Amino acid sequence: GAVVSQHPSWVICKSGTSVKIECRSLDFQATTMFWYRQFPKQSLMLMATSNEGSKATYEQGVEKDKFLINHASLTLSTLTVTSAHPEDSSFYICSARASDQPQHFGDGTRLSIL
Amino acid sequence: LAKTTQPISMDSYEGQEVNITCSHNNIATNDYITWYQQFPSQGPRFIIQGYKTKVTNEVASLFIPADRKSSTLSLPRVSLSDTAVYYCLVGPTDTGRRALTFGSGTRLQVQP
C-alpha cells in the first residue's frame, strides 16, 4: 500500500521550455502533497506544500511564479517548471501524505535543461 | 521542527548488523521519529516509524530511549543492496499538513 507515482521519471528539454511533472497517490487519498528538490550528493530540500483545493505554500526562496503547483484532487498534484533554464536542472521528488500517516515519496523526476 | 544529527557515513560488511543513531535533543511531545532509505536517483522509501521504546518490522528495528532525545535504526544482517543513504526525521503526524524536514542523512556502504 501507500504508492506514490511520479511522471515522467526523466525529461530533457531546451531552455525556455515549460515542463509539467505529475504526482499521484495510487491507493490512498492524500491530505497534503509536498514537492522537494535534490541536487547531487545533497539532501532533499522542501520547495512547497500543497493542500487539495487551496493554494500551495512555498518555502522561502522558491519562486511561486517559476514553480507552479496545482493540486486539483486528493490524488493528483502537478508541478510546472515555467520557462526552465539550465540552473533549474535537478531531481524533483514529490511526496504524499494522509492524515496521521507517514509521508510516502515518488521515485523522482530527473530534469535536464539544455 | 526538531533538528536531527546523524553520522555522515558508515561502513559495514555483508551479514553484519548495522546500527545508525540519530540525535534529536529538542524533540517535541507530539513528534514521531521516522526513518527513510534512499538509493541514487530514487525517492526516499519509508522504513519504520516510532514514538517510544522499540518498534520492529520485517526490515528493521527502531530503538527509542525513555527521554526520546535519540533513536537507533538497526538493520539486521545487511547485504550489498542495503548500501544507501538513511535519513532520520522527526515531526508530528497530526493532520499531515506539515512536511518532514530532511537532514544530511547517513551514507551506508556495505562491502562484500
PDB file of C-alpha atoms in Angstrom:
ATOM      1  CA  GLY A   1       0.000   0.000   0.000  1.00  0.00           C
ATOM      2  CA  ALA A   2       0.834   3.733   0.022  1.00  0.00           C
ATOM      3  CA  VAL A   3       2.167   4.007  -3.508  1.00  0.00           C
ATOM      4  CA  VAL A   4       3.070   7.376  -4.973  1.00  0.00           C
ATOM      5  CA  SER A   5       3.593   7.542  -8.719  1.00  0.00           C
ATOM      6  CA  GLN A   6       5.571  10.333 -10.341  1.00  0.00           C
ATOM      7  CA  HIS A   7       5.732  11.015 -14.063  1.00  0.00           C
ATOM      8  CA  PRO A   8       7.857  11.489 -16.084  1.00  0.00           C
ATOM      9  CA  SER A   9      10.891   9.913 -14.488  1.00  0.00           C
ATOM     10  CA  TRP A  10      13.285  11.724 -16.792  1.00  0.00           C
ATOM     11  CA  VAL A  11      12.975  14.709 -19.094  1.00  0.00           C
ATOM     12  CA  ILE A  12      15.413  16.672 -21.228  1.00  0.00           C
ATOM     13  CA  CYS A  13      14.310  19.880 -22.841  1.00  0.00           C
ATOM     14  CA  LYS A  14      15.573  23.122 -24.274  1.00  0.00           C
ATOM     15  CA  SER A  15      15.992  26.288 -22.269  1.00  0.00           C
ATOM     16  CA  GLY A  16      12.798  28.338 -22.169  1.00  0.00           C
ATOM     17  CA  THR A  17      10.501  25.327 -22.244  1.00  0.00           C
ATOM     18  CA  SER A  18       7.880  24.700 -19.564  1.00  0.00           C
ATOM     19  CA  VAL A  19       7.834  21.235 -18.039  1.00  0.00           C
ATOM     20  CA  LYS A  20       4.998  19.598 -16.105  1.00  0.00           C
ATOM     21  CA  ILE A  21       5.569  16.843 -13.559  1.00  0.00           C
ATOM     22  CA  GLU A  22       2.682  14.772 -12.207  1.00  0.00           C
ATOM     23  CA  CYS A  23       2.414  13.185  -8.794  1.00  0.00           C
ATOM     24  CA  ARG A  24      -0.329  10.696  -7.977  1.00  0.00           C
ATOM     25  CA  SER A  25      -1.203   8.786  -4.848  1.00  0.00           C
ATOM     26  CA  LEU A  26      -2.419   5.491  -6.276  1.00  0.00           C
ATOM     27  CA  ASP A  27      -4.032   3.726  -3.344  1.00  0.00           C
ATOM     28  CA  PHE A  28      -4.823   6.419  -0.816  1.00  0.00           C
ATOM     29  CA  GLN A  29      -6.196   9.921  -0.636  1.00  0.00           C
ATOM     30  CA  ALA A  30      -3.513  12.412   0.263  1.00  0.00           C
ATOM     31  CA  THR A  31      -4.356  15.166   2.707  1.00  0.00           C
ATOM     32  CA  THR A  32      -1.310  17.004   1.528  1.00  0.00           C
ATOM     33  CA  MET A  33       1.327  16.693  -1.151  1.00  0.00           C
ATOM     34  CA  PHE A  34       4.838  18.070  -0.985  1.00  0.00           C
ATOM     35  CA  TRP A  35       7.449  18.909  -3.583  1.00  0.00           C
ATOM     36  CA  TYR A  36      11.163  18.575  -2.917  1.00  0.00           C
ATOM     37  CA  ARG A  37      14.269  19.290  -4.912  1.00  0.00           C
ATOM     38  CA  GLN A  38      17.537  17.451  -4.592  1.00  0.00           C
ATOM     39  CA  PHE A  39      20.939  18.323  -6.023  1.00  0.00           C
ATOM     40  CA  PRO A  40      23.692  15.682  -6.440  1.00  0.00           C
ATOM     41  CA  LYS A  41      25.155  14.449  -3.154  1.00  0.00           C
ATOM     42  CA  GLN A  42      22.806  16.684  -1.182  1.00  0.00           C
ATOM     43  CA  SER A  43      19.735  16.142   0.918  1.00  0.00           C
ATOM     44  CA  LEU A  44      16.161  16.867  -0.089  1.00  0.00           C
ATOM     45  CA  MET A  45      15.034  20.466   0.141  1.00  0.00           C
ATOM     46  CA  LEU A  46      11.354  21.249   0.567  1.00  0.00           C
ATOM     47  CA  MET A  47      10.024  23.558  -2.121  1.00  0.00           C
ATOM     48  CA  ALA A  48       6.319  23.754  -1.377  1.00  0.00           C
ATOM     49  CA  THR A  49       3.390  22.210   0.441  1.00  0.00           C
ATOM     50  CA  SER A  50       0.161  21.647  -1.436  1.00  0.00           C
ATOM     51  CA  ASN A  51      -3.278  21.004   0.014  1.00  0.00           C
ATOM     52  CA  GLU A  52      -6.119  19.884  -2.243  1.00  0.00           C
ATOM     53  CA  GLY A  53      -8.237  22.778  -3.438  1.00  0.00           C
ATOM     54  CA  SER A  54      -6.090  25.532  -1.997  1.00  0.00           C
ATOM     55  CA  LYS A  55      -3.010  27.490  -2.992  1.00  0.00           C
ATOM     56  CA  ALA A  56       0.366  25.954  -2.347  1.00  0.00           C
ATOM     57  CA  THR A  57       2.618  27.278   0.386  1.00  0.00           C
ATOM     58  CA  TYR A  58       6.127  27.919  -0.880  1.00  0.00           C
ATOM     59  CA  GLU A  59       9.322  27.808   1.133  1.00  0.00           C
ATOM     60  CA  GLN A  60      11.447  30.893   1.401  1.00  0.00           C
ATOM     61  CA  GLY A  61      13.495  31.467  -1.721  1.00  0.00           C
ATOM     62  CA  VAL A  62      11.284  29.374  -4.022  1.00  0.00           C
ATOM     63  CA  GLU A  63       9.667  31.444  -6.773  1.00  0.00           C
ATOM     64  CA  LYS A  64       5.970  30.670  -6.956  1.00  0.00           C
ATOM     65  CA  ASP A  65       5.703  32.086 -10.480  1.00  0.00           C
ATOM     66  CA  LYS A  66       8.539  29.829 -11.578  1.00  0.00           C
ATOM     67  CA  PHE A  67       7.294  26.650  -9.975  1.00  0.00           C
ATOM     68  CA  LEU A  68       3.539  26.424 -10.451  1.00  0.00           C
ATOM     69  CA  ILE A  69       1.752  23.869  -8.321  1.00  0.00           C
ATOM     70  CA  ASN A  70      -1.764  22.643  -8.930  1.00  0.00           C
ATOM     71  CA  HIS A  71      -3.480  20.237  -6.582  1.00  0.00           C
ATOM     72  CA  ALA A  72      -6.786  19.504  -8.246  1.00  0.00           C
ATOM     73  CA  SER A  73      -7.772  16.383  -6.323  1.00  0.00           C
ATOM     74  CA  LEU A  74      -6.858  14.258  -3.328  1.00  0.00           C
ATOM     75  CA  THR A  75      -4.779  12.015  -5.558  1.00  0.00           C
ATOM     76  CA  LEU A  76      -3.091  14.362  -8.023  1.00  0.00           C
ATOM     77  CA  SER A  77      -0.677  17.263  -7.785  1.00  0.00           C
ATOM     78  CA  THR A  78       1.346  18.783 -10.604  1.00  0.00           C
ATOM     79  CA  LEU A  79       4.483  20.888 -10.620  1.00  0.00           C
ATOM     80  CA  THR A  80       5.146  23.019 -13.678  1.00  0.00           C
ATOM     81  CA  VAL A  81       8.595  24.494 -14.118  1.00  0.00           C
ATOM     82  CA  THR A  82       7.939  27.518 -16.292  1.00  0.00           C
ATOM     83  CA  SER A  83      10.480  28.858 -18.767  1.00  0.00           C
ATOM     84  CA  ALA A  84      13.062  26.423 -17.474  1.00  0.00           C
ATOM     85  CA  HIS A  85      16.744  27.296 -17.590  1.00  0.00           C
ATOM     86  CA  PRO A  86      19.868  25.178 -17.007  1.00  0.00           C
ATOM     87  CA  GLU A  87      20.014  26.213 -13.347  1.00  0.00           C
ATOM     88  CA  ASP A  88      16.607  24.546 -12.874  1.00  0.00           C
ATOM     89  CA  SER A  89      18.143  21.191 -13.734  1.00  0.00           C
ATOM     90  CA  SER A  90      17.732  18.969 -10.707  1.00  0.00           C
ATOM     91  CA  PHE A  91      15.994  15.922  -9.252  1.00  0.00           C
ATOM     92  CA  TYR A  92      12.414  16.758  -8.272  1.00  0.00           C
ATOM     93  CA  ILE A  93      10.618  14.480  -5.828  1.00  0.00           C
ATOM     94  CA  CYS A  94       7.004  14.575  -4.742  1.00  0.00           C
ATOM     95  CA  SER A  95       5.553  13.177  -1.556  1.00  0.00           C
ATOM     96  CA  ALA A  96       2.000  12.478  -0.432  1.00  0.00           C
ATOM     97  CA  ARG A  97       0.587  12.054   2.995  1.00  0.00           C
ATOM     98  CA  ALA A  98      -2.719  11.046   4.531  1.00  0.00           C
ATOM     99  CA  SER A  99      -3.673  12.295   7.957  1.00  0.00           C
ATOM    100  CA  ASP A 100      -1.733  10.584  10.764  1.00  0.00           C
ATOM    101  CA  GLN A 101       0.288   8.546   8.267  1.00  0.00           C
ATOM    102  CA  PRO A 102       3.956   8.781   7.242  1.00  0.00           C
ATOM    103  CA  GLN A 103       4.962  10.627   4.101  1.00  0.00           C
ATOM    104  CA  HIS A 104       5.395   8.425   1.048  1.00  0.00           C
ATOM    105  CA  PHE A 105       7.544   9.506  -1.867  1.00  0.00           C
ATOM    106  CA  GLY A 106       7.512   9.148  -5.621  1.00  0.00           C
ATOM    107  CA  ASP A 107      10.579   7.952  -7.474  1.00  0.00           C
ATOM    108  CA  GLY A 108      11.523  11.420  -8.622  1.00  0.00           C
ATOM    109  CA  THR A 109      11.910  13.219 -11.926  1.00  0.00           C
ATOM    110  CA  ARG A 110      15.328  13.953 -13.348  1.00  0.00           C
ATOM    111  CA  LEU A 111      15.052  17.294 -15.159  1.00  0.00           C
ATOM    112  CA  SER A 112      17.836  18.354 -17.510  1.00  0.00           C
ATOM    113  CA  ILE A 113      17.633  21.708 -19.244  1.00  0.00           C
ATOM    114  CA  LEU A 114      19.953  22.236 -22.201  1.00  0.00           C
TER     115      LEU A 114
ATOM    116  CA  LEU B   1      10.600  21.092  13.728  1.00  0.00           C
ATOM    117  CA  ALA B   2      13.233  19.209  15.712  1.00  0.00           C
ATOM    118  CA  LYS B   3      16.695  19.168  14.159  1.00  0.00           C
ATOM    119  CA  THR B   4      18.424  15.839  13.766  1.00  0.00           C
ATOM    120  CA  THR B   5      22.087  14.870  13.799  1.00  0.00           C
ATOM    121  CA  GLN B   6      23.392  11.673  12.231  1.00  0.00           C
ATOM    122  CA  PRO B   7      26.838  10.356  11.295  1.00  0.00           C
ATOM    123  CA  ILE B   8      27.688  11.391   7.755  1.00  0.00           C
ATOM    124  CA  SER B   9      28.814   7.930   6.724  1.00  0.00           C
ATOM    125  CA  MET B  10      29.218   4.349   7.942  1.00  0.00           C
ATOM    126  CA  ASP B  11      30.883   1.257   6.541  1.00  0.00           C
ATOM    127  CA  SER B  12      29.888  -2.342   7.137  1.00  0.00           C
ATOM    128  CA  TYR B  13      30.255  -5.825   5.693  1.00  0.00           C
ATOM    129  CA  GLU B  14      27.649  -8.206   4.436  1.00  0.00           C
ATOM    130  CA  GLY B  15      25.926 -10.201   7.160  1.00  0.00           C
ATOM    131  CA  GLN B  16      26.679  -7.730   9.932  1.00  0.00           C
ATOM    132  CA  GLU B  17      24.149  -5.826  11.999  1.00  0.00           C
ATOM    133  CA  VAL B  18      24.254  -2.087  11.445  1.00  0.00           C
ATOM    134  CA  ASN B  19      23.066   0.447  13.991  1.00  0.00           C
ATOM    135  CA  ILE B  20      22.628   4.072  12.938  1.00  0.00           C
ATOM    136  CA  THR B  21      21.997   6.532  15.732  1.00  0.00           C
ATOM    137  CA  CYS B  22      20.232   9.843  15.356  1.00  0.00           C
ATOM    138  CA  SER B  23      20.202  12.677  17.903  1.00  0.00           C
ATOM    139  CA  HIS B  24      17.137  14.871  18.264  1.00  0.00           C
ATOM    140  CA  ASN B  25      17.580  16.745  21.527  1.00  0.00           C
ATOM    141  CA  ASN B  26      14.655  19.149  21.074  1.00  0.00           C
ATOM    142  CA  ILE B  27      12.044  16.603  20.061  1.00  0.00           C
ATOM    143  CA  ALA B  28       8.517  17.719  20.954  1.00  0.00           C
ATOM    144  CA  THR B  29       5.929  15.730  22.848  1.00  0.00           C
ATOM    145  CA  ASN B  30       3.832  15.075  19.746  1.00  0.00           C
ATOM    146  CA  ASP B  31       6.765  14.277  17.443  1.00  0.00           C
ATOM    147  CA  TYR B  32       7.274  10.866  15.903  1.00  0.00           C
ATOM    148  CA  ILE B  33      10.582   9.506  14.616  1.00  0.00           C
ATOM    149  CA  THR B  34      10.649   8.248  11.043  1.00  0.00           C
ATOM    150  CA  TRP B  35      13.459   6.655   9.039  1.00  0.00           C
ATOM    151  CA  TYR B  36      13.774   6.591   5.282  1.00  0.00           C
ATOM    152  CA  GLN B  37      16.157   4.881   2.870  1.00  0.00           C
ATOM    153  CA  GLN B  38      17.195   6.464  -0.401  1.00  0.00           C
ATOM    154  CA  PHE B  39      19.014   4.893  -3.342  1.00  0.00           C
ATOM    155  CA  PRO B  40      20.615   7.048  -6.047  1.00  0.00           C
ATOM    156  CA  SER B  41      18.101   8.576  -8.447  1.00  0.00           C
ATOM    157  CA  GLN B  42      15.124   7.299  -6.443  1.00  0.00           C
ATOM    158  CA  GLY B  43      12.759   8.840  -3.957  1.00  0.00           C
ATOM    159  CA  PRO B  44      13.112   8.031  -0.255  1.00  0.00           C
ATOM    160  CA  ARG B  45      11.478   4.820   0.873  1.00  0.00           C
ATOM    161  CA  PHE B  46       9.749   4.557   4.251  1.00  0.00           C
ATOM    162  CA  ILE B  47      11.477   2.103   6.589  1.00  0.00           C
ATOM    163  CA  ILE B  48       9.999   2.471  10.049  1.00  0.00           C
ATOM    164  CA  GLN B  49       8.318   4.904  12.400  1.00  0.00           C
ATOM    165  CA  GLY B  50       8.076   5.012  16.165  1.00  0.00           C
ATOM    166  CA  TYR B  51       7.196   7.150  19.161  1.00  0.00           C
ATOM    167  CA  LYS B  52       8.855   5.399  22.111  1.00  0.00           C
ATOM    168  CA  THR B  53      10.510   2.148  23.227  1.00  0.00           C
ATOM    169  CA  LYS B  54      11.002  -0.364  20.430  1.00  0.00           C
ATOM    170  CA  VAL B  55       9.353  -0.889  17.089  1.00  0.00           C
ATOM    171  CA  THR B  56      10.130  -3.790  14.769  1.00  0.00           C
ATOM    172  CA  ASN B  57       9.001  -4.665  11.287  1.00  0.00           C
ATOM    173  CA  GLU B  58      10.153  -7.068   8.605  1.00  0.00           C
ATOM    174  CA  VAL B  59      13.168  -4.990   7.604  1.00  0.00           C
ATOM    175  CA  ALA B  60      14.381  -3.070  10.668  1.00  0.00           C
ATOM    176  CA  SER B  61      14.058  -2.254  14.335  1.00  0.00           C
ATOM    177  CA  LEU B  62      13.856   1.166  15.891  1.00  0.00           C
ATOM    178  CA  PHE B  63      15.051   1.718  19.447  1.00  0.00           C
ATOM    179  CA  ILE B  64      13.966   4.861  21.286  1.00  0.00           C
ATOM    180  CA  PRO B  65      15.134   5.523  24.867  1.00  0.00           C
ATOM    181  CA  ALA B  66      12.818   6.909  27.504  1.00  0.00           C
ATOM    182  CA  ASP B  67      13.964  10.522  27.063  1.00  0.00           C
ATOM    183  CA  ARG B  68      13.406  10.253  23.276  1.00  0.00           C
ATOM    184  CA  LYS B  69      16.375  12.527  22.588  1.00  0.00           C
ATOM    185  CA  SER B  70      17.913   9.955  20.298  1.00  0.00           C
ATOM    186  CA  SER B  71      16.926   6.898  18.313  1.00  0.00           C
ATOM    187  CA  THR B  72      18.750   3.977  16.724  1.00  0.00           C
ATOM    188  CA  LEU B  73      17.858   2.271  13.486  1.00  0.00           C
ATOM    189  CA  SER B  74      19.008  -1.345  13.495  1.00  0.00           C
ATOM    190  CA  LEU B  75      19.411  -3.248  10.249  1.00  0.00           C
ATOM    191  CA  PRO B  76      19.988  -6.975  10.841  1.00  0.00           C
ATOM    192  CA  ARG B  77      22.379  -8.860   8.581  1.00  0.00           C
ATOM    193  CA  VAL B  78      22.909  -6.214   5.917  1.00  0.00           C
ATOM    194  CA  SER B  79      23.544  -7.085   2.296  1.00  0.00           C
ATOM    195  CA  LEU B  80      25.136  -5.162  -0.565  1.00  0.00           C
ATOM    196  CA  SER B  81      21.689  -3.917  -1.562  1.00  0.00           C
ATOM    197  CA  ASP B  82      21.403  -2.041   1.725  1.00  0.00           C
ATOM    198  CA  THR B  83      24.030   0.431   0.510  1.00  0.00           C
ATOM    199  CA  ALA B  84      22.092   3.681   0.532  1.00  0.00           C
ATOM    200  CA  VAL B  85      21.540   6.953   2.376  1.00  0.00           C
ATOM    201  CA  TYR B  86      19.447   6.695   5.529  1.00  0.00           C
ATOM    202  CA  TYR B  87      17.538   9.691   6.856  1.00  0.00           C
ATOM    203  CA  CYS B  88      16.173  10.201  10.342  1.00  0.00           C
ATOM    204  CA  LEU B  89      13.275  12.655  10.522  1.00  0.00           C
ATOM    205  CA  VAL B  90      11.329  13.990  13.448  1.00  0.00           C
ATOM    206  CA  GLY B  91       7.942  15.654  13.290  1.00  0.00           C
ATOM    207  CA  PRO B  92       4.261  15.388  14.166  1.00  0.00           C
ATOM    208  CA  THR B  93       1.903  13.203  12.199  1.00  0.00           C
ATOM    209  CA  ASP B  94      -1.168  15.208  13.336  1.00  0.00           C
ATOM    210  CA  THR B  95      -3.133  16.354  10.313  1.00  0.00           C
ATOM    211  CA  GLY B  96      -0.351  15.551   7.882  1.00  0.00           C
ATOM    212  CA  ARG B  97      -0.195  19.070   6.565  1.00  0.00           C
ATOM    213  CA  ARG B  98       3.391  19.798   7.519  1.00  0.00           C
ATOM    214  CA  ALA B  99       6.333  18.313   5.668  1.00  0.00           C
ATOM    215  CA  LEU B 100       9.158  16.498   7.306  1.00  0.00           C
ATOM    216  CA  THR B 101      12.499  18.275   7.061  1.00  0.00           C
ATOM    217  CA  PHE B 102      15.451  16.247   5.856  1.00  0.00           C
ATOM    218  CA  GLY B 103      18.869  16.449   7.465  1.00  0.00           C
ATOM    219  CA  SER B 104      22.083  15.356   5.808  1.00  0.00           C
ATOM    220  CA  GLY B 105      21.469  11.637   6.283  1.00  0.00           C
ATOM    221  CA  THR B 106      23.911   8.758   6.797  1.00  0.00           C
ATOM    222  CA  ARG B 107      25.577   7.194   3.794  1.00  0.00           C
ATOM    223  CA  LEU B 108      25.906   3.464   4.492  1.00  0.00           C
ATOM    224  CA  GLN B 109      28.378   1.497   2.411  1.00  0.00           C
ATOM    225  CA  VAL B 110      28.133  -2.293   2.651  1.00  0.00           C
ATOM    226  CA  GLN B 111      31.102  -4.241   1.355  1.00  0.00           C
ATOM    227  CA  PRO B 112      31.415  -7.936   0.467  1.00  0.00           C
TER     228      PRO B 112
END
